[in-house]
CSV table of C-alpha atoms and ligand atoms in Angstrom, one decimal:
chain,number,residue,atom,x,y,z
V,1,UNK,CA,20.0,54.5,75.4
V,2,UNK,CA,20.6,58.1,76.7
V,3,UNK,CA,18.1,57.3,79.4
V,4,UNK,CA,19.7,54.1,80.2
V,5,UNK,CA,23.0,55.8,80.4
V,6,UNK,CA,21.7,58.5,82.9
V,7,UNK,CA,19.9,55.8,84.9
V,8,UNK,CA,23.0,53.8,85.3
V,9,UNK,CA,25.0,56.9,86.1
V,10,UNK,CA,22.5,57.7,88.9
V,11,UNK,CA,23.0,54.3,90.3
V,12,UNK,CA,26.7,54.5,90.2
V,13,UNK,CA,26.6,57.5,92.3
V,14,UNK,CA,24.0,55.9,94.6
V,15,UNK,CA,26.4,52.9,95.0
V,16,UNK,CA,29.2,55.3,95.8
V,17,UNK,CA,31.7,53.9,93.4
V,18,UNK,CA,35.1,55.4,93.1
V,19,UNK,CA,35.2,58.2,90.6
V,20,UNK,CA,37.8,56.4,88.4
V,21,UNK,CA,35.6,53.3,88.2
V,22,UNK,CA,32.6,55.4,87.3
V,23,UNK,CA,34.6,57.1,84.5
V,24,UNK,CA,35.5,53.7,83.2
V,25,UNK,CA,32.0,52.4,83.1
V,26,UNK,CA,30.6,55.6,81.6
V,27,UNK,CA,33.2,55.3,78.8
V,28,UNK,CA,32.2,51.6,78.2
V,29,UNK,CA,28.5,52.5,78.1
V,30,UNK,CA,29.3,55.1,75.3
V,31,UNK,CA,30.7,52.5,73.0
V,32,UNK,CA,28.5,51.7,70.1
V,33,UNK,CA,28.7,48.0,70.3
V,34,UNK,CA,27.9,48.1,74.1
V,35,UNK,CA,24.9,50.2,73.4
V,36,UNK,CA,23.6,48.0,70.7
V,37,UNK,CA,24.1,45.0,72.9
V,38,UNK,CA,22.2,46.7,75.7
V,39,UNK,CA,19.5,47.8,73.4
V,40,UNK,CA,19.1,44.4,71.9
V,41,UNK,CA,18.9,42.7,75.3
V,42,UNK,CA,17.0,45.4,77.2
V,43,UNK,CA,14.3,42.9,78.2
V,44,UNK,CA,16.9,40.3,79.4
V,45,UNK,CA,19.0,42.5,81.6
V,46,UNK,CA,17.9,44.6,84.6
V,47,UNK,CA,19.9,47.7,85.5
V,48,UNK,CA,21.4,45.9,88.5
V,49,UNK,CA,22.5,43.1,86.3
V,50,UNK,CA,24.0,45.6,83.9
V,51,UNK,CA,25.9,47.2,86.7
V,52,UNK,CA,27.2,43.8,87.9
V,53,UNK,CA,28.4,43.2,84.4
V,54,UNK,CA,30.1,46.5,84.2
V,55,UNK,CA,33.6,45.2,84.5
V,56,UNK,CA,32.9,42.8,81.5
V,57,UNK,CA,31.6,45.8,79.4
V,58,UNK,CA,34.9,47.4,80.2
V,59,UNK,CA,36.9,44.4,79.4
V,60,UNK,CA,35.1,44.2,76.0
V,61,UNK,CA,35.7,47.8,75.1
V,62,UNK,CA,39.2,47.9,76.3
V,63,UNK,CA,40.1,44.9,74.3
V,64,UNK,CA,38.4,46.1,71.2
V,65,UNK,CA,40.3,49.2,71.5
V,66,UNK,CA,43.7,47.4,72.0
V,67,UNK,CA,43.0,45.4,68.8
V,68,UNK,CA,42.0,48.5,66.8
V,69,UNK,CA,45.3,50.1,67.9
V,70,UNK,CA,47.2,47.0,66.9
V,71,UNK,CA,48.5,46.5,70.5
V,72,UNK,CA,49.4,43.1,71.8
V,73,UNK,CA,46.4,41.1,73.2
V,74,UNK,CA,46.4,37.9,75.2
V,75,UNK,CA,44.5,36.0,72.5
V,76,UNK,CA,45.7,37.1,69.1
V,77,UNK,CA,43.3,36.2,66.2
V,78,UNK,CA,40.2,36.3,68.4
V,79,UNK,CA,37.7,39.2,68.7
V,80,UNK,CA,35.6,39.8,71.9
V,81,UNK,CA,31.8,39.5,71.7
V,82,UNK,CA,29.3,40.3,74.3
V,83,UNK,CA,26.9,37.6,75.5
V,84,UNK,CA,24.5,36.7,78.2
V,85,UNK,CA,24.8,33.6,80.2
V,86,UNK,CA,22.1,33.2,82.9
V,87,UNK,CA,21.5,36.9,83.6
V,88,UNK,CA,25.4,37.6,83.6
V,89,UNK,CA,27.0,39.6,80.9
V,90,UNK,CA,30.0,37.6,79.6
V,91,UNK,CA,32.9,38.4,77.0
V,92,UNK,CA,33.4,35.4,74.7
V,93,UNK,CA,36.1,35.2,72.1
V,94,UNK,CA,35.4,34.2,68.6
V,95,UNK,CA,38.0,33.6,65.9
V,96,UNK,CA,38.5,36.5,63.5
V,97,UNK,CA,38.0,36.0,59.7
V,98,UNK,CA,41.7,36.3,59.3
V,99,UNK,CA,42.4,33.6,61.9
V,100,UNK,CA,39.7,31.2,60.3
V,101,UNK,CA,41.4,31.8,56.9
V,102,UNK,CA,44.9,31.1,58.3
V,103,UNK,CA,43.6,27.8,59.9
V,104,UNK,CA,42.1,26.9,56.6
V,105,UNK,CA,45.4,27.4,54.8
V,106,UNK,CA,47.3,25.6,57.5
V,107,UNK,CA,45.0,22.4,57.1
V,108,UNK,CA,45.4,22.5,53.4
V,109,UNK,CA,49.1,22.7,53.8
V,110,UNK,CA,49.1,19.8,56.3
V,111,UNK,CA,47.4,17.6,53.6
V,112,UNK,CA,50.4,17.9,51.3
V,113,UNK,CA,53.5,16.0,52.2
V,114,UNK,CA,56.3,17.3,50.1
V,115,UNK,CA,59.5,15.2,49.9
V,116,UNK,CA,62.6,16.8,48.6
V,117,UNK,CA,60.9,19.5,46.6
V,118,UNK,CA,61.1,23.3,47.1
V,119,UNK,CA,58.5,24.6,49.4
V,120,UNK,CA,57.5,27.2,46.6
V,121,UNK,CA,55.4,24.4,45.0
V,122,UNK,CA,52.8,25.1,47.6
V,123,UNK,CA,52.0,28.3,45.9
V,124,UNK,CA,51.2,26.7,42.4
V,125,UNK,CA,47.6,26.9,41.3
V,126,UNK,CA,45.5,25.6,38.4
V,127,UNK,CA,44.2,29.1,38.1
V,128,UNK,CA,47.6,30.5,37.4
V,129,UNK,CA,48.8,27.7,35.1
V,130,UNK,CA,49.9,29.1,31.8
V,131,UNK,CA,47.3,28.5,29.1
V,132,UNK,CA,49.5,29.6,26.1
V,133,UNK,CA,49.9,26.3,24.3
V,134,UNK,CA,47.8,23.3,23.2
V,135,UNK,CA,49.9,20.8,25.1
V,136,UNK,CA,49.4,22.9,28.4
V,137,UNK,CA,45.6,23.3,27.7
V,138,UNK,CA,45.1,19.5,27.3
V,139,UNK,CA,47.2,18.9,30.5
V,140,UNK,CA,45.1,21.6,32.4
V,141,UNK,CA,41.8,20.1,31.1
V,142,UNK,CA,43.0,16.6,32.2
V,143,UNK,CA,44.1,17.9,35.5
V,144,UNK,CA,40.8,19.5,36.1
V,145,UNK,CA,38.9,16.4,35.1
V,146,UNK,CA,40.9,14.4,37.4
V,147,UNK,CA,40.2,16.5,40.4
V,148,UNK,CA,36.4,16.7,39.6
V,149,UNK,CA,36.2,12.8,39.0
V,150,UNK,CA,38.3,11.8,42.0
V,151,UNK,CA,36.5,14.2,44.3
V,152,UNK,CA,33.2,12.9,43.2
V,153,UNK,CA,33.9,9.3,43.3
V,154,UNK,CA,37.0,8.6,45.4
V,155,UNK,CA,36.2,5.0,45.7
V,156,UNK,CA,36.5,4.0,42.1
V,157,UNK,CA,39.9,3.9,40.2
V,158,UNK,CA,41.0,7.1,38.4
V,159,UNK,CA,44.0,7.1,36.4
V,160,UNK,CA,46.6,9.6,37.2
V,161,UNK,CA,48.6,11.7,34.6
V,162,UNK,CA,52.1,11.0,33.2
V,163,UNK,CA,53.3,14.5,32.3
V,164,UNK,CA,56.1,14.3,29.9
V,165,UNK,CA,58.0,17.1,28.1
V,166,UNK,CA,61.3,18.8,28.1
V,167,UNK,CA,63.1,20.6,31.1
V,168,UNK,CA,61.2,23.8,32.2
V,169,UNK,CA,57.8,23.4,30.6
V,170,UNK,CA,56.0,23.4,33.9
V,171,UNK,CA,55.5,19.7,34.7
V,172,UNK,CA,56.4,20.1,38.4
V,173,UNK,CA,54.5,23.3,38.6
V,174,UNK,CA,51.3,21.5,37.3
V,175,UNK,CA,51.7,18.5,39.8
V,176,UNK,CA,52.0,21.1,42.6
V,177,UNK,CA,48.9,22.9,41.3
V,178,UNK,CA,46.9,19.6,41.2
V,179,UNK,CA,48.1,18.8,44.7
V,180,UNK,CA,47.0,22.0,46.1
V,181,UNK,CA,43.6,21.8,44.5
V,182,UNK,CA,43.2,18.3,45.9
V,183,UNK,CA,44.3,19.3,49.3
V,184,UNK,CA,41.9,22.2,49.3
V,185,UNK,CA,39.2,19.6,48.7
V,186,UNK,CA,40.2,17.6,51.8
V,187,UNK,CA,42.5,15.0,50.0
V,188,UNK,CA,46.0,14.1,51.2
V,189,UNK,CA,48.7,14.2,48.6
V,190,UNK,CA,52.4,13.2,48.7
V,191,UNK,CA,54.6,14.9,46.2
V,192,UNK,CA,58.1,13.4,45.8
V,193,UNK,CA,61.1,14.3,43.8
V,194,UNK,CA,62.2,10.8,42.6
V,195,UNK,CA,66.0,11.2,42.0
V,196,UNK,CA,66.4,12.8,45.5
V,197,UNK,CA,64.1,10.1,47.1
V,198,UNK,CA,66.4,7.3,45.5
V,199,UNK,CA,69.5,8.9,47.1
V,200,UNK,CA,67.5,9.3,50.5
V,201,UNK,CA,66.3,5.7,50.4
V,202,UNK,CA,69.8,4.4,49.7
V,203,UNK,CA,71.3,6.4,52.6
V,204,UNK,CA,68.5,5.1,55.0
V,205,UNK,CA,69.4,1.5,54.6
V,206,UNK,CA,71.7,1.4,57.7
V,207,UNK,CA,69.1,3.3,59.8
V,208,UNK,CA,66.0,1.2,59.6
V,209,UNK,CA,63.9,3.8,58.2
V,210,UNK,CA,63.7,2.4,54.7
V,211,UNK,CA,60.4,0.6,55.2
V,212,UNK,CA,58.7,3.5,56.7
V,213,UNK,CA,59.7,5.7,53.8
V,214,UNK,CA,58.7,3.3,51.2
V,215,UNK,CA,55.5,2.6,53.0
V,216,UNK,CA,54.5,6.4,53.0
V,217,UNK,CA,54.7,6.4,49.2
V,218,UNK,CA,52.9,3.1,48.9
V,219,UNK,CA,50.0,4.1,50.9
V,220,UNK,CA,49.6,7.8,50.1
V,221,UNK,CA,46.0,8.5,49.1
V,222,UNK,CA,47.4,10.4,46.1
V,223,UNK,CA,51.0,10.0,45.1
V,224,UNK,CA,52.9,12.2,42.6
V,225,UNK,CA,56.3,11.1,41.4
V,226,UNK,CA,58.2,14.0,40.0
V,227,UNK,CA,61.1,13.7,37.7
V,228,UNK,CA,61.1,9.9,37.2
V,229,UNK,CA,63.9,9.0,34.8
V,230,UNK,CA,66.1,11.9,35.7
V,231,UNK,CA,68.8,9.6,37.4
V,232,UNK,CA,70.5,6.3,36.9
V,233,UNK,CA,68.5,3.4,38.2
V,234,UNK,CA,69.8,0.5,40.5
V,235,UNK,CA,68.2,-2.8,40.1
V,236,UNK,CA,67.5,-2.7,43.8
V,237,UNK,CA,65.7,0.6,43.6
V,238,UNK,CA,63.7,-0.4,40.5
V,239,UNK,CA,62.6,-3.8,41.9
V,240,UNK,CA,62.3,-3.4,45.6
V,241,UNK,CA,61.4,0.2,45.9
V,242,UNK,CA,59.7,1.5,42.8
V,243,UNK,CA,58.3,-1.9,41.8
V,244,UNK,CA,57.0,-2.5,45.3
V,245,UNK,CA,55.3,1.0,45.5
V,246,UNK,CA,53.8,0.6,42.2
V,247,UNK,CA,52.6,-2.9,42.6
V,248,UNK,CA,50.8,-1.9,45.8
V,249,UNK,CA,49.2,1.2,44.2
V,250,UNK,CA,48.1,-0.9,41.2
V,251,UNK,CA,46.4,-3.5,43.5
V,252,UNK,CA,44.7,-0.9,45.7
V,253,UNK,CA,43.9,1.3,42.7
V,254,UNK,CA,45.4,4.4,44.3
V,255,UNK,CA,45.8,7.5,42.0
V,256,UNK,CA,49.4,8.0,41.0
V,257,UNK,CA,51.0,10.8,38.9
V,258,UNK,CA,54.4,11.2,37.2
V,259,UNK,CA,56.4,13.8,35.7
V,260,UNK,CA,59.3,13.1,33.5
V,261,UNK,CA,61.6,14.4,30.8
V,262,UNK,CA,61.2,11.1,29.1
V,263,UNK,CA,58.1,10.2,27.1
V,264,UNK,CA,56.2,7.2,28.4
V,265,UNK,CA,57.1,5.1,25.3
V,266,UNK,CA,60.9,5.7,25.9
V,267,UNK,CA,60.8,5.2,29.6
V,268,UNK,CA,61.4,1.4,29.3
V,269,UNK,CA,64.4,1.6,27.0
V,270,UNK,CA,66.0,4.7,28.3
V,271,UNK,CA,65.4,4.3,31.9
V,272,UNK,CA,64.2,1.1,33.3
V,273,UNK,CA,66.1,-1.4,31.3
V,274,UNK,CA,69.9,-0.7,32.1
V,275,UNK,CA,71.0,-0.8,35.7
V,276,UNK,CA,73.8,1.2,37.3
V,277,UNK,CA,76.2,-1.7,36.5
V,278,UNK,CA,75.3,-1.4,32.8
V,279,UNK,CA,73.5,-4.7,32.6
V,280,UNK,CA,70.3,-5.0,30.7
V,281,UNK,CA,67.2,-6.4,32.4
V,282,UNK,CA,64.4,-6.0,29.9
V,283,UNK,CA,62.0,-8.3,31.7
V,284,UNK,CA,62.1,-6.5,34.9
V,285,UNK,CA,61.8,-3.2,32.9
V,286,UNK,CA,58.7,-4.5,31.2
V,287,UNK,CA,57.1,-5.4,34.5
V,288,UNK,CA,57.5,-1.9,35.8
V,289,UNK,CA,56.2,-0.3,32.6
V,290,UNK,CA,53.0,-2.5,32.9
V,291,UNK,CA,52.3,-1.1,36.3
V,292,UNK,CA,52.9,2.4,35.2
V,293,UNK,CA,50.7,2.0,32.1
V,294,UNK,CA,48.0,0.8,34.3
V,295,UNK,CA,48.1,3.7,36.6
V,296,UNK,CA,48.3,6.7,34.1
V,297,UNK,CA,47.3,8.5,31.0
V,298,UNK,CA,50.2,10.3,29.3
V,299,UNK,CA,50.1,14.0,28.5
V,300,UNK,CA,52.8,15.5,26.5
V,301,UNK,CA,53.5,19.0,27.4
V,302,UNK,CA,55.5,21.0,24.8
V,303,UNK,CA,56.1,24.7,24.9
V,304,UNK,CA,58.5,27.1,25.9
V,305,UNK,CA,61.0,26.7,28.8
V,306,UNK,CA,59.6,28.7,31.6
V,307,UNK,CA,62.6,28.7,33.8
V,308,UNK,CA,64.2,32.0,34.8
V,309,UNK,CA,61.3,33.9,33.3
C,401,LIG,P1,59.6,21.4,34.8
C,401,LIG,O1,59.2,20.6,36.0
C,401,LIG,O2,58.7,20.9,33.6
C,401,LIG,O3,61.1,21.1,34.4
C,401,LIG,P2,58.9,23.6,36.3
C,401,LIG,O4,57.5,23.1,36.9
C,401,LIG,O5,59.9,23.5,37.4
C,401,LIG,O6,59.2,22.8,34.9
C,401,LIG,O7,58.7,25.1,35.8
C,401,LIG,C1,59.8,25.9,35.5
C,401,LIG,C2,59.5,27.2,36.1
C,401,LIG,O8,58.6,27.9,35.5
C,401,LIG,C3,59.4,27.3,37.6
C,401,LIG,O9,60.0,28.3,38.2
C,401,LIG,C4,57.9,27.4,37.7
C,401,LIG,O10,57.4,28.0,39.0
C,401,LIG,C5,57.5,28.3,36.5
C,401,LIG,N1,56.2,27.9,35.8
C,401,LIG,C6,56.1,26.8,34.9
C,401,LIG,N2,55.0,26.7,34.5
C,401,LIG,C7,54.2,27.6,35.1
C,401,LIG,C8,52.9,27.9,35.0
C,401,LIG,N3,52.0,27.4,34.1
C,401,LIG,N4,52.5,29.1,35.7
C,401,LIG,C9,53.2,29.7,36.4
C,401,LIG,N5,54.6,29.4,36.5
C,401,LIG,C10,55.1,28.5,35.8
C,402,LIG,MG1,60.4,19.4,37.2
């Protein structure tokens, strides 16, 4: 390399280039990556071609230096690389590991549609899920099984989970963790806080967006209904929204999850039967129950309240 540097310097003098320019090029030629590049390509580039590409070598070295010093560059997230194209030295830009990782995380995030739930749910992971109690261990095992089975055979029906247990045991956390794992594996998941969704749907009636909102839940590849049973149910929401969504998902065999403070066996009596006007509608409640039972296996999570810990 020493020789090549000398040879090039000689030619620079011969070409009567400006002193400044000569300095710049000499500096570029001292760079380790440039030297490696020239060594690796010594049979492909003549001295004349290297001199012609000197400004590219300088562009490469200069940008590398700016990135190393944390200065602002025109394409953040990309690092320069020297290549040869038809005997010309070129600088190409390749995404850095950091950028690739950021893109991967963004794609995962884009696969999860969160409706009316705190964004912090995106941080929930199966790996960090507490393992301190039998109920949680069973829930975790079933969650892992679901992810494995569904990703392996997405075209056959897999029952989702109905996570029941008292306030603060981590039901929403687990739904979020399953959603994140599925999204990592390329699956789209919609996670919706049901009591807020019921209010939103009611408010959307005059605005013509009701169908769209219902459709999004009906057709979500994987749907998770969080906190079902936590509000008072209107007949309209039960039959024309919940009923319609569940009917479609049952027919299409689309995986559906629930979380609730109410055990599955009590949902019919304590949530679905009595409407907001206080009327009892047991048959309609039964119909919804059948659909939910078709879609899920129940897992009861007991254990300590984890809120504010
Ligand atoms: P639930 O939906 O059953 O009422 P949450 O999922 O909201 O309970 O959990 C309550 C709190 O405890 C949340 O702040 C959540 O982030 C945290 N938490 C619950 N379970 C876990 C867990 N297994 N690992 C880590 N944090 C958890
Ligand atoms: Mg919850």
